[in-house]
Short mmCIF file of N, CA, C and O in Angstrom, two decimals:
data_model
loop_
_atom_site.label_atom_id
_atom_site.label_comp_id
_atom_site.label_asym_id
_atom_site.label_seq_id
_atom_site.Cartn_x
_atom_site.Cartn_y
_atom_site.Cartn_z
N MET A 24 33.43 -60.42 1.81
CA MET A 24 33.51 -60.05 0.40
C MET A 24 33.90 -61.26 -0.43
O MET A 24 34.80 -62.00 -0.07
N GLY A 25 33.21 -61.50 -1.52
CA GLY A 25 33.47 -62.65 -2.38
C GLY A 25 34.70 -62.44 -3.24
O GLY A 25 35.49 -61.53 -3.01
N PRO A 26 34.85 -63.27 -4.24
CA PRO A 26 36.02 -63.14 -5.12
C PRO A 26 35.99 -61.80 -5.86
O PRO A 26 34.93 -61.27 -6.16
N ARG A 27 37.16 -61.27 -6.10
CA ARG A 27 37.25 -59.98 -6.78
C ARG A 27 36.91 -60.11 -8.26
O ARG A 27 37.13 -61.15 -8.87
N THR A 28 36.42 -59.04 -8.78
CA THR A 28 36.07 -58.98 -10.20
C THR A 28 37.33 -59.16 -11.05
O THR A 28 38.35 -58.54 -10.79
N ARG A 29 37.24 -60.02 -12.04
CA ARG A 29 38.33 -60.18 -13.00
C ARG A 29 38.10 -59.17 -14.11
O ARG A 29 37.04 -59.17 -14.75
N ILE A 30 39.06 -58.28 -14.33
CA ILE A 30 38.91 -57.20 -15.31
C ILE A 30 39.92 -57.39 -16.43
O ILE A 30 41.10 -57.58 -16.19
N GLU A 31 39.41 -57.33 -17.65
CA GLU A 31 40.26 -57.50 -18.83
C GLU A 31 39.95 -56.40 -19.83
O GLU A 31 38.79 -56.08 -20.07
N PHE A 32 40.99 -55.81 -20.40
CA PHE A 32 40.85 -54.79 -21.43
C PHE A 32 41.14 -55.41 -22.79
O PHE A 32 42.18 -56.05 -22.96
N HIS A 33 40.25 -55.21 -23.74
CA HIS A 33 40.50 -55.53 -25.15
C HIS A 33 40.74 -54.18 -25.81
O HIS A 33 39.82 -53.37 -25.88
N PHE A 34 41.97 -53.94 -26.26
CA PHE A 34 42.25 -52.64 -26.85
C PHE A 34 42.76 -52.76 -28.27
O PHE A 34 43.01 -53.85 -28.75
N ASN A 35 42.81 -51.59 -28.96
CA ASN A 35 43.09 -51.53 -30.40
C ASN A 35 42.00 -52.27 -31.18
O ASN A 35 42.27 -52.94 -32.17
N VAL A 36 40.75 -52.11 -30.73
CA VAL A 36 39.60 -52.72 -31.38
C VAL A 36 39.14 -51.79 -32.51
O VAL A 36 38.91 -50.61 -32.28
N HIS A 37 39.05 -52.32 -33.71
CA HIS A 37 38.67 -51.50 -34.87
C HIS A 37 37.21 -51.07 -34.81
O HIS A 37 36.88 -49.93 -35.08
N GLU A 38 36.32 -51.98 -34.48
CA GLU A 38 34.88 -51.67 -34.44
C GLU A 38 34.33 -52.28 -33.15
O GLU A 38 34.11 -53.49 -33.08
N GLY A 39 34.12 -51.44 -32.16
CA GLY A 39 33.76 -51.90 -30.82
C GLY A 39 32.47 -52.71 -30.76
O GLY A 39 32.42 -53.77 -30.12
N ARG A 40 31.43 -52.24 -31.43
CA ARG A 40 30.15 -52.95 -31.35
C ARG A 40 30.22 -54.30 -32.07
O ARG A 40 29.66 -55.29 -31.59
N LEU A 41 30.93 -54.36 -33.19
CA LEU A 41 31.08 -55.63 -33.91
C LEU A 41 31.91 -56.62 -33.08
O LEU A 41 31.58 -57.81 -33.00
N HIS A 42 32.96 -56.11 -32.44
CA HIS A 42 33.76 -56.95 -31.55
C HIS A 42 32.89 -57.48 -30.41
O HIS A 42 32.97 -58.66 -30.05
N ALA A 43 32.05 -56.61 -29.87
CA ALA A 43 31.14 -57.02 -28.79
C ALA A 43 30.21 -58.13 -29.27
O ALA A 43 29.99 -59.11 -28.54
N CYS A 44 29.69 -58.02 -30.48
CA CYS A 44 28.80 -59.05 -31.02
C CYS A 44 29.51 -60.41 -31.08
O CYS A 44 28.95 -61.44 -30.70
N ARG A 45 30.74 -60.41 -31.56
CA ARG A 45 31.49 -61.67 -31.65
C ARG A 45 31.73 -62.25 -30.25
O ARG A 45 31.60 -63.47 -30.05
N LEU A 46 32.09 -61.39 -29.30
CA LEU A 46 32.30 -61.86 -27.92
C LEU A 46 31.01 -62.40 -27.32
O LEU A 46 31.01 -63.45 -26.67
N LEU A 47 29.92 -61.68 -27.53
CA LEU A 47 28.63 -62.11 -26.97
C LEU A 47 28.19 -63.43 -27.57
O LEU A 47 27.66 -64.30 -26.86
N ARG A 48 28.44 -63.63 -28.86
CA ARG A 48 28.11 -64.91 -29.51
C ARG A 48 28.92 -66.04 -28.86
O ARG A 48 28.39 -67.12 -28.58
N LYS A 49 30.19 -65.79 -28.61
CA LYS A 49 31.05 -66.80 -28.00
C LYS A 49 30.59 -67.13 -26.57
O LYS A 49 30.48 -68.31 -26.20
N VAL A 50 30.29 -66.10 -25.79
CA VAL A 50 29.84 -66.30 -24.41
C VAL A 50 28.51 -67.05 -24.40
O VAL A 50 28.30 -67.98 -23.61
N MET A 51 27.59 -66.66 -25.28
CA MET A 51 26.29 -67.32 -25.37
C MET A 51 26.47 -68.79 -25.75
O MET A 51 25.78 -69.67 -25.21
N GLY A 52 27.41 -69.08 -26.65
CA GLY A 52 27.70 -70.45 -27.05
C GLY A 52 28.21 -71.31 -25.92
O GLY A 52 28.10 -72.54 -25.95
N GLN A 53 28.75 -70.66 -24.88
CA GLN A 53 29.23 -71.37 -23.70
C GLN A 53 28.12 -71.50 -22.65
O GLN A 53 28.37 -71.98 -21.54
N GLY A 54 26.91 -71.05 -23.00
CA GLY A 54 25.79 -71.15 -22.08
C GLY A 54 25.79 -70.11 -20.98
O GLY A 54 25.09 -70.27 -19.97
N LEU A 55 26.53 -69.03 -21.17
CA LEU A 55 26.63 -67.99 -20.15
C LEU A 55 25.84 -66.76 -20.57
O LEU A 55 25.54 -66.56 -21.74
N LYS A 56 25.54 -65.93 -19.59
CA LYS A 56 24.81 -64.69 -19.85
C LYS A 56 25.77 -63.50 -19.83
O LYS A 56 26.82 -63.55 -19.19
N SER A 57 25.36 -62.43 -20.53
CA SER A 57 26.17 -61.21 -20.60
C SER A 57 25.27 -60.00 -20.39
O SER A 57 24.10 -60.01 -20.76
N VAL A 58 25.87 -58.97 -19.82
CA VAL A 58 25.23 -57.67 -19.73
C VAL A 58 26.17 -56.69 -20.40
O VAL A 58 27.37 -56.69 -20.14
N VAL A 59 25.63 -55.87 -21.31
CA VAL A 59 26.43 -54.87 -22.00
C VAL A 59 26.00 -53.50 -21.51
O VAL A 59 24.80 -53.19 -21.48
N THR A 60 26.98 -52.68 -21.13
CA THR A 60 26.70 -51.34 -20.66
C THR A 60 27.44 -50.32 -21.52
O THR A 60 28.42 -50.66 -22.17
N GLY A 61 26.95 -49.10 -21.50
CA GLY A 61 27.55 -48.02 -22.27
C GLY A 61 26.54 -46.90 -22.43
O GLY A 61 25.49 -46.90 -21.79
N GLU A 62 26.86 -45.97 -23.29
CA GLU A 62 25.95 -44.87 -23.58
C GLU A 62 24.72 -45.42 -24.31
O GLU A 62 24.82 -46.36 -25.09
N GLU A 63 23.57 -44.81 -24.06
CA GLU A 63 22.34 -45.32 -24.67
C GLU A 63 22.41 -45.38 -26.19
O GLU A 63 21.96 -46.35 -26.80
N ALA A 64 23.00 -44.37 -26.83
CA ALA A 64 23.10 -44.37 -28.29
C ALA A 64 23.92 -45.56 -28.79
O ALA A 64 23.56 -46.20 -29.79
N ASP A 65 25.02 -45.87 -28.11
CA ASP A 65 25.84 -47.03 -28.50
C ASP A 65 25.07 -48.33 -28.30
O ASP A 65 25.15 -49.24 -29.13
N LEU A 66 24.33 -48.41 -27.21
CA LEU A 66 23.55 -49.63 -26.96
C LEU A 66 22.42 -49.79 -27.97
O LEU A 66 22.11 -50.91 -28.37
N GLN A 67 21.83 -48.68 -28.41
CA GLN A 67 20.79 -48.77 -29.43
C GLN A 67 21.38 -49.27 -30.75
O GLN A 67 20.76 -50.09 -31.45
N GLN A 68 22.58 -48.81 -31.09
CA GLN A 68 23.24 -49.30 -32.30
C GLN A 68 23.59 -50.78 -32.16
O GLN A 68 23.45 -51.57 -33.10
N LEU A 69 24.05 -51.17 -30.97
CA LEU A 69 24.36 -52.58 -30.72
C LEU A 69 23.09 -53.42 -30.81
O LEU A 69 23.11 -54.52 -31.37
N ASP A 70 21.98 -52.90 -30.29
CA ASP A 70 20.70 -53.59 -30.36
C ASP A 70 20.39 -53.97 -31.81
O ASP A 70 20.04 -55.11 -32.12
N GLN A 71 20.56 -53.01 -32.73
CA GLN A 71 20.31 -53.28 -34.15
C GLN A 71 21.31 -54.28 -34.71
O GLN A 71 20.96 -55.18 -35.47
N LEU A 72 22.56 -54.13 -34.33
CA LEU A 72 23.62 -54.99 -34.85
C LEU A 72 23.45 -56.44 -34.39
O LEU A 72 23.76 -57.38 -35.14
N LEU A 73 22.92 -56.64 -33.19
CA LEU A 73 22.71 -58.00 -32.70
C LEU A 73 21.72 -58.78 -33.58
O LEU A 73 21.75 -60.00 -33.63
N TRP A 74 20.86 -58.05 -34.30
CA TRP A 74 19.92 -58.68 -35.22
C TRP A 74 20.56 -58.97 -36.57
O TRP A 74 20.11 -59.88 -37.28
N THR A 75 21.56 -58.19 -36.95
CA THR A 75 22.00 -58.20 -38.35
C THR A 75 23.47 -58.53 -38.59
O THR A 75 23.86 -58.70 -39.74
N PHE A 76 24.29 -58.62 -37.55
CA PHE A 76 25.73 -58.71 -37.80
C PHE A 76 26.15 -60.01 -38.49
O PHE A 76 27.18 -60.06 -39.14
N SER A 77 25.35 -61.04 -38.37
CA SER A 77 25.67 -62.32 -39.01
C SER A 77 24.41 -62.90 -39.62
O SER A 77 23.38 -62.97 -38.96
N PRO A 78 24.48 -63.34 -40.89
CA PRO A 78 23.29 -63.93 -41.51
C PRO A 78 22.91 -65.27 -40.88
O PRO A 78 21.80 -65.73 -41.04
N LEU A 79 23.83 -65.88 -40.14
CA LEU A 79 23.57 -67.20 -39.56
C LEU A 79 23.18 -67.15 -38.10
O LEU A 79 22.72 -68.16 -37.55
N ASP A 80 23.39 -66.02 -37.45
CA ASP A 80 23.17 -65.95 -36.00
C ASP A 80 22.21 -64.83 -35.64
O ASP A 80 22.29 -63.73 -36.18
N PHE A 81 21.34 -65.13 -34.70
CA PHE A 81 20.57 -64.10 -34.01
C PHE A 81 20.95 -64.21 -32.55
O PHE A 81 20.92 -65.31 -31.98
N LEU A 82 21.32 -63.12 -31.97
CA LEU A 82 21.69 -63.13 -30.56
C LEU A 82 20.54 -62.57 -29.74
O LEU A 82 20.32 -61.36 -29.71
N PRO A 83 19.76 -63.44 -29.07
CA PRO A 83 18.61 -62.99 -28.30
C PRO A 83 19.06 -62.04 -27.19
O PRO A 83 20.02 -62.30 -26.48
N HIS A 84 18.33 -60.94 -27.07
CA HIS A 84 18.70 -59.94 -26.08
C HIS A 84 17.48 -59.14 -25.65
O HIS A 84 16.43 -59.22 -26.28
N ARG A 85 17.65 -58.42 -24.56
CA ARG A 85 16.59 -57.56 -24.05
C ARG A 85 17.24 -56.34 -23.42
O ARG A 85 18.44 -56.32 -23.16
N TRP A 86 16.42 -55.33 -23.17
CA TRP A 86 16.87 -54.15 -22.42
C TRP A 86 16.60 -54.40 -20.94
O TRP A 86 15.66 -55.12 -20.57
N ALA A 87 17.39 -53.82 -20.08
CA ALA A 87 17.27 -54.03 -18.63
C ALA A 87 15.89 -53.64 -18.10
O ALA A 87 15.40 -54.25 -17.14
N HIS A 88 15.23 -52.66 -18.71
CA HIS A 88 13.92 -52.22 -18.23
C HIS A 88 12.78 -53.15 -18.69
O HIS A 88 11.66 -53.01 -18.26
N GLN A 89 13.09 -54.10 -19.55
CA GLN A 89 12.08 -55.06 -20.02
C GLN A 89 12.05 -56.26 -19.08
O GLN A 89 13.05 -56.56 -18.41
N PRO A 90 10.92 -56.98 -19.04
CA PRO A 90 10.86 -58.18 -18.19
C PRO A 90 11.93 -59.19 -18.58
O PRO A 90 12.27 -59.31 -19.76
N ASP A 91 12.46 -59.90 -17.59
CA ASP A 91 13.48 -60.91 -17.86
C ASP A 91 12.82 -62.11 -18.54
O ASP A 91 12.05 -62.83 -17.93
N ASP A 92 13.13 -62.29 -19.81
CA ASP A 92 12.55 -63.38 -20.58
C ASP A 92 13.54 -64.52 -20.78
O ASP A 92 13.34 -65.40 -21.60
N GLY A 93 14.63 -64.49 -20.02
CA GLY A 93 15.64 -65.53 -20.14
C GLY A 93 16.67 -65.28 -21.22
O GLY A 93 17.53 -66.13 -21.47
N SER A 94 16.60 -64.12 -21.88
CA SER A 94 17.59 -63.80 -22.92
C SER A 94 19.00 -63.84 -22.34
O SER A 94 19.22 -63.38 -21.23
N PRO A 95 19.95 -64.37 -23.11
CA PRO A 95 21.32 -64.47 -22.61
C PRO A 95 22.05 -63.14 -22.58
O PRO A 95 23.11 -63.03 -21.98
N ILE A 96 21.51 -62.11 -23.26
CA ILE A 96 22.19 -60.81 -23.35
C ILE A 96 21.22 -59.72 -22.89
O ILE A 96 20.07 -59.67 -23.35
N THR A 97 21.70 -58.88 -21.98
CA THR A 97 20.91 -57.75 -21.51
C THR A 97 21.68 -56.47 -21.78
O THR A 97 22.89 -56.41 -21.54
N LEU A 98 20.99 -55.45 -22.29
CA LEU A 98 21.58 -54.14 -22.54
C LEU A 98 21.14 -53.22 -21.41
O LEU A 98 19.94 -53.11 -21.13
N ALA A 99 22.11 -52.56 -20.76
CA ALA A 99 21.79 -51.74 -19.60
C ALA A 99 22.68 -50.50 -19.56
O ALA A 99 23.90 -50.61 -19.47
N VAL A 100 22.07 -49.31 -19.63
CA VAL A 100 22.82 -48.08 -19.48
C VAL A 100 23.44 -48.05 -18.07
O VAL A 100 24.58 -47.64 -17.90
N ASP A 101 22.70 -48.53 -17.08
CA ASP A 101 23.18 -48.60 -15.70
C ASP A 101 23.12 -50.05 -15.23
O ASP A 101 22.05 -50.53 -14.85
N PRO A 102 24.25 -50.76 -15.25
CA PRO A 102 24.21 -52.17 -14.88
C PRO A 102 23.91 -52.41 -13.40
O PRO A 102 23.54 -53.51 -13.01
N ALA A 103 24.01 -51.36 -12.58
CA ALA A 103 23.77 -51.52 -11.15
C ALA A 103 22.30 -51.83 -10.84
O ALA A 103 21.98 -52.25 -9.74
N VAL A 104 21.39 -51.65 -11.83
CA VAL A 104 19.98 -51.96 -11.60
C VAL A 104 19.71 -53.46 -11.72
O VAL A 104 18.61 -53.92 -11.44
N LEU A 105 20.72 -54.23 -12.14
CA LEU A 105 20.56 -55.67 -12.35
C LEU A 105 21.28 -56.46 -11.27
O LEU A 105 22.23 -55.99 -10.66
N GLU A 106 20.85 -57.70 -11.11
CA GLU A 106 21.57 -58.64 -10.27
C GLU A 106 22.73 -59.20 -11.08
O GLU A 106 22.51 -59.73 -12.17
N PRO A 107 23.95 -59.09 -10.59
CA PRO A 107 25.10 -59.52 -11.39
C PRO A 107 25.14 -61.02 -11.68
O PRO A 107 25.44 -61.43 -12.78
N GLY A 108 24.84 -61.86 -10.70
CA GLY A 108 24.88 -63.29 -10.94
C GLY A 108 26.23 -63.71 -11.52
O GLY A 108 27.27 -63.19 -11.16
N GLU A 109 26.18 -64.63 -12.45
CA GLU A 109 27.40 -65.14 -13.08
C GLU A 109 27.64 -64.52 -14.45
O GLU A 109 28.45 -65.00 -15.22
N ALA A 110 26.87 -63.49 -14.77
CA ALA A 110 26.97 -62.89 -16.10
C ALA A 110 28.28 -62.12 -16.26
O ALA A 110 28.84 -61.60 -15.30
N LEU A 111 28.70 -62.03 -17.50
CA LEU A 111 29.84 -61.21 -17.88
C LEU A 111 29.34 -59.79 -18.10
O LEU A 111 28.33 -59.59 -18.77
N LEU A 112 30.04 -58.80 -17.57
CA LEU A 112 29.71 -57.40 -17.81
C LEU A 112 30.67 -56.88 -18.87
O LEU A 112 31.89 -56.95 -18.71
N VAL A 113 30.12 -56.37 -19.98
CA VAL A 113 30.91 -55.83 -21.08
C VAL A 113 30.68 -54.32 -21.11
O VAL A 113 29.52 -53.88 -21.21
N ASN A 114 31.76 -53.54 -21.04
CA ASN A 114 31.64 -52.09 -21.05
C ASN A 114 32.03 -51.52 -22.40
O ASN A 114 33.18 -51.62 -22.81
N LEU A 115 31.07 -50.87 -23.07
CA LEU A 115 31.34 -50.14 -24.31
C LEU A 115 31.46 -48.65 -24.04
O LEU A 115 31.76 -47.88 -24.95
N GLY A 116 31.20 -48.24 -22.81
CA GLY A 116 31.18 -46.82 -22.47
C GLY A 116 32.55 -46.28 -22.10
O GLY A 116 33.54 -47.01 -22.04
N HIS A 117 32.58 -44.98 -21.82
CA HIS A 117 33.83 -44.32 -21.45
C HIS A 117 34.05 -44.23 -19.95
O HIS A 117 35.15 -43.94 -19.51
N GLY A 118 33.01 -44.47 -19.17
CA GLY A 118 33.14 -44.37 -17.71
C GLY A 118 33.25 -45.74 -17.07
O GLY A 118 33.04 -46.78 -17.70
N VAL A 119 33.58 -45.72 -15.78
CA VAL A 119 33.60 -46.95 -14.98
C VAL A 119 32.15 -47.35 -14.73
O VAL A 119 31.37 -46.54 -14.23
N PRO A 120 31.76 -48.58 -15.07
CA PRO A 120 30.37 -48.99 -14.85
C PRO A 120 30.02 -49.01 -13.36
O PRO A 120 30.77 -49.55 -12.55
N ARG A 121 28.89 -48.40 -13.03
CA ARG A 121 28.45 -48.36 -11.64
C ARG A 121 28.17 -49.78 -11.15
O ARG A 121 27.50 -50.55 -11.81
N GLY A 122 28.75 -50.13 -10.00
CA GLY A 122 28.54 -51.45 -9.42
C GLY A 122 29.37 -52.56 -10.03
O GLY A 122 29.12 -53.73 -9.79
N PHE A 123 30.42 -52.19 -10.81
CA PHE A 123 31.22 -53.22 -11.51
C PHE A 123 31.80 -54.25 -10.54
O PHE A 123 31.99 -55.42 -10.90
N GLU A 124 32.08 -53.82 -9.31
CA GLU A 124 32.74 -54.71 -8.35
C GLU A 124 31.84 -55.87 -7.91
O GLU A 124 32.31 -56.82 -7.29
N SER A 125 30.56 -55.82 -8.25
CA SER A 125 29.64 -56.92 -7.92
C SER A 125 29.67 -58.04 -8.94
O SER A 125 29.10 -59.10 -8.70
N TRP A 126 30.31 -57.80 -10.07
CA TRP A 126 30.32 -58.77 -11.15
C TRP A 126 31.54 -59.68 -11.03
O TRP A 126 32.59 -59.27 -10.56
N THR A 127 31.40 -60.89 -11.54
CA THR A 127 32.52 -61.84 -11.53
C THR A 127 33.59 -61.41 -12.52
O THR A 127 34.78 -61.51 -12.24
N ARG A 128 33.15 -60.90 -13.67
CA ARG A 128 34.09 -60.55 -14.73
C ARG A 128 33.62 -59.31 -15.48
O ARG A 128 32.44 -59.18 -15.80
N LEU A 129 34.55 -58.41 -15.74
CA LEU A 129 34.29 -57.19 -16.50
C LEU A 129 35.24 -57.16 -17.68
O LEU A 129 36.45 -57.33 -17.52
N LEU A 130 34.67 -56.94 -18.86
CA LEU A 130 35.48 -56.83 -20.06
C LEU A 130 35.32 -55.42 -20.63
O LEU A 130 34.21 -54.99 -20.89
N GLU A 131 36.41 -54.72 -20.75
CA GLU A 131 36.44 -53.36 -21.28
C GLU A 131 36.85 -53.40 -22.75
O GLU A 131 37.91 -53.94 -23.07
N ILE A 132 36.02 -52.83 -23.62
CA ILE A 132 36.35 -52.78 -25.05
C ILE A 132 36.80 -51.36 -25.39
O ILE A 132 36.07 -50.41 -25.15
N VAL A 133 38.02 -51.25 -25.94
CA VAL A 133 38.63 -49.95 -26.22
C VAL A 133 38.92 -49.86 -27.71
O VAL A 133 39.72 -50.62 -28.25
N THR A 134 38.28 -48.89 -28.36
CA THR A 134 38.50 -48.70 -29.80
C THR A 134 39.73 -47.83 -30.04
O THR A 134 40.42 -47.42 -29.11
N LEU A 135 39.99 -47.54 -31.30
CA LEU A 135 41.21 -46.84 -31.69
C LEU A 135 41.15 -45.32 -31.55
O LEU A 135 42.19 -44.66 -31.59
N ASP A 136 39.96 -44.75 -31.38
CA ASP A 136 39.89 -43.29 -31.35
C ASP A 136 40.46 -42.73 -30.04
O ASP A 136 40.46 -43.39 -29.00
N ASP A 137 40.95 -41.51 -30.11
CA ASP A 137 41.65 -40.89 -28.98
C ASP A 137 40.78 -40.76 -27.75
O ASP A 137 41.24 -40.96 -26.63
N LEU A 138 39.51 -40.39 -27.93
CA LEU A 138 38.61 -40.25 -26.79
C LEU A 138 38.48 -41.57 -26.04
O LEU A 138 38.57 -41.61 -24.81
N ALA A 139 38.29 -42.64 -26.78
CA ALA A 139 38.15 -43.97 -26.16
C ALA A 139 39.44 -44.38 -25.45
O ALA A 139 39.40 -44.92 -24.35
N ARG A 140 40.56 -44.13 -26.08
CA ARG A 140 41.85 -44.49 -25.47
C ARG A 140 42.11 -43.72 -24.18
O ARG A 140 42.54 -44.28 -23.18
N ASN A 141 41.85 -42.40 -24.22
CA ASN A 141 42.08 -41.59 -23.02
C ASN A 141 41.14 -42.00 -21.89
O ASN A 141 41.55 -42.07 -20.73
N ALA A 142 39.89 -42.26 -22.22
CA ALA A 142 38.93 -42.71 -21.20
C ALA A 142 39.36 -44.06 -20.63
O ALA A 142 39.25 -44.30 -19.42
N ALA A 143 39.86 -44.95 -21.49
CA ALA A 143 40.32 -46.27 -21.03
C ALA A 143 41.52 -46.13 -20.10
O ALA A 143 41.63 -46.86 -19.11
N ARG A 144 42.41 -45.20 -20.40
CA ARG A 144 43.56 -44.98 -19.51
C ARG A 144 43.09 -44.55 -18.12
O ARG A 144 43.64 -44.98 -17.11
N GLN A 145 42.07 -43.69 -18.10
CA GLN A 145 41.53 -43.25 -16.81
C GLN A 145 40.88 -44.42 -16.06
O GLN A 145 41.06 -44.56 -14.84
N ARG A 146 40.14 -45.27 -16.76
CA ARG A 146 39.53 -46.43 -16.12
C ARG A 146 40.61 -47.38 -15.62
O ARG A 146 40.51 -47.93 -14.52
N TRP A 147 41.65 -47.58 -16.43
CA TRP A 147 42.77 -48.46 -16.03
C TRP A 147 43.37 -47.95 -14.72
O TRP A 147 43.56 -48.74 -13.78
N ARG A 148 43.65 -46.64 -14.64
CA ARG A 148 44.20 -46.07 -13.41
C ARG A 148 43.24 -46.23 -12.24
O ARG A 148 43.65 -46.51 -11.11
N HIS A 149 41.96 -46.06 -12.49
CA HIS A 149 40.95 -46.21 -11.45
C HIS A 149 40.99 -47.64 -10.87
O HIS A 149 41.04 -47.82 -9.66
N TYR A 150 40.95 -48.62 -11.76
CA TYR A 150 40.94 -50.02 -11.31
C TYR A 150 42.23 -50.40 -10.59
O TYR A 150 42.20 -51.04 -9.54
N THR A 151 43.38 -50.02 -11.15
CA THR A 151 44.64 -50.36 -10.49
C THR A 151 44.77 -49.62 -9.16
O THR A 151 45.32 -50.15 -8.21
N GLY A 152 44.24 -48.40 -9.10
CA GLY A 152 44.23 -47.65 -7.85
C GLY A 152 43.43 -48.35 -6.76
O GLY A 152 43.69 -48.18 -5.57
N LEU A 153 42.43 -49.13 -7.17
CA LEU A 153 41.63 -49.90 -6.22
C LEU A 153 42.26 -51.27 -5.91
O LEU A 153 41.71 -52.03 -5.13
N GLY A 154 43.39 -51.56 -6.55
CA GLY A 154 44.11 -52.80 -6.26
C GLY A 154 43.79 -53.96 -7.18
O GLY A 154 44.20 -55.09 -6.91
N TYR A 155 43.08 -53.71 -8.27
CA TYR A 155 42.77 -54.79 -9.20
C TYR A 155 43.97 -55.09 -10.08
O TYR A 155 44.70 -54.20 -10.49
N SER A 156 44.15 -56.37 -10.38
CA SER A 156 45.14 -56.81 -11.35
C SER A 156 44.41 -56.96 -12.68
O SER A 156 43.40 -57.67 -12.76
N LEU A 157 44.89 -56.27 -13.70
CA LEU A 157 44.16 -56.20 -14.97
C LEU A 157 44.78 -57.07 -16.05
O LEU A 157 46.00 -57.12 -16.18
N GLY A 158 43.93 -57.70 -16.83
CA GLY A 158 44.39 -58.43 -17.99
C GLY A 158 44.26 -57.55 -19.22
O GLY A 158 43.48 -56.60 -19.24
N GLN A 159 45.04 -57.86 -20.24
CA GLN A 159 44.95 -57.07 -21.47
C GLN A 159 45.11 -57.96 -22.69
O GLN A 159 45.85 -58.94 -22.66
N HIS A 160 44.38 -57.59 -23.71
CA HIS A 160 44.43 -58.33 -24.98
C HIS A 160 44.52 -57.28 -26.09
O HIS A 160 43.57 -56.54 -26.32
N ASP A 161 45.66 -57.23 -26.76
CA ASP A 161 45.90 -56.26 -27.81
C ASP A 161 45.47 -56.83 -29.14
O ASP A 161 46.09 -57.75 -29.67
N LEU A 162 44.37 -56.31 -29.70
CA LEU A 162 43.84 -56.85 -30.94
C LEU A 162 44.64 -56.49 -32.16
O LEU A 162 44.43 -57.02 -33.23
N SER A 163 45.62 -55.58 -32.03
CA SER A 163 46.47 -55.26 -33.18
C SER A 163 47.51 -56.36 -33.40
O SER A 163 48.16 -56.38 -34.43
N LYS A 164 47.64 -57.27 -32.44
CA LYS A 164 48.66 -58.32 -32.53
C LYS A 164 48.10 -59.66 -32.97
O LYS A 164 48.67 -60.69 -32.75
N GLY A 165 46.93 -59.64 -33.59
CA GLY A 165 46.35 -60.88 -34.06
C GLY A 165 44.90 -60.67 -34.39
O GLY A 165 44.38 -59.57 -34.30
N SER A 166 44.24 -61.71 -34.76
CA SER A 166 42.83 -61.57 -35.12
C SER A 166 41.97 -61.87 -33.91
O SER A 166 42.29 -62.69 -33.08
N ALA A 167 40.83 -61.18 -33.86
CA ALA A 167 39.82 -61.45 -32.83
C ALA A 167 38.63 -60.56 -33.05
O ALA A 167 38.63 -59.48 -33.44
#
């Protein structure tokens, strides 16, 4: 078994998809690839936002079912259908992403609503129950 997945929670996020766009822009600027997972409706909204969130930036992306065109960002309802490689896995969903343990790094984005918080607590317990050491970044304590 290779190195364990590094898991980090970003919580108290005001707007999850916008936060994801900023993170994806930063990761892309470092020459790295990202895969974003979550509910299809959230990913469709993110798809639109990736085109429009910044007048200066376009974040090239594709859906997992489309041919790999080298885009740095892939949207996948089920990330287990992809080869993890060195990409960052970003979870916008409420469940544990299938196959997360194959990825080098998993970033969990947790918004302020109660449903998201409760689901994140369950994921936190799941990961710690498997022996993962989790990182956390509280966005209420600064800008990001």
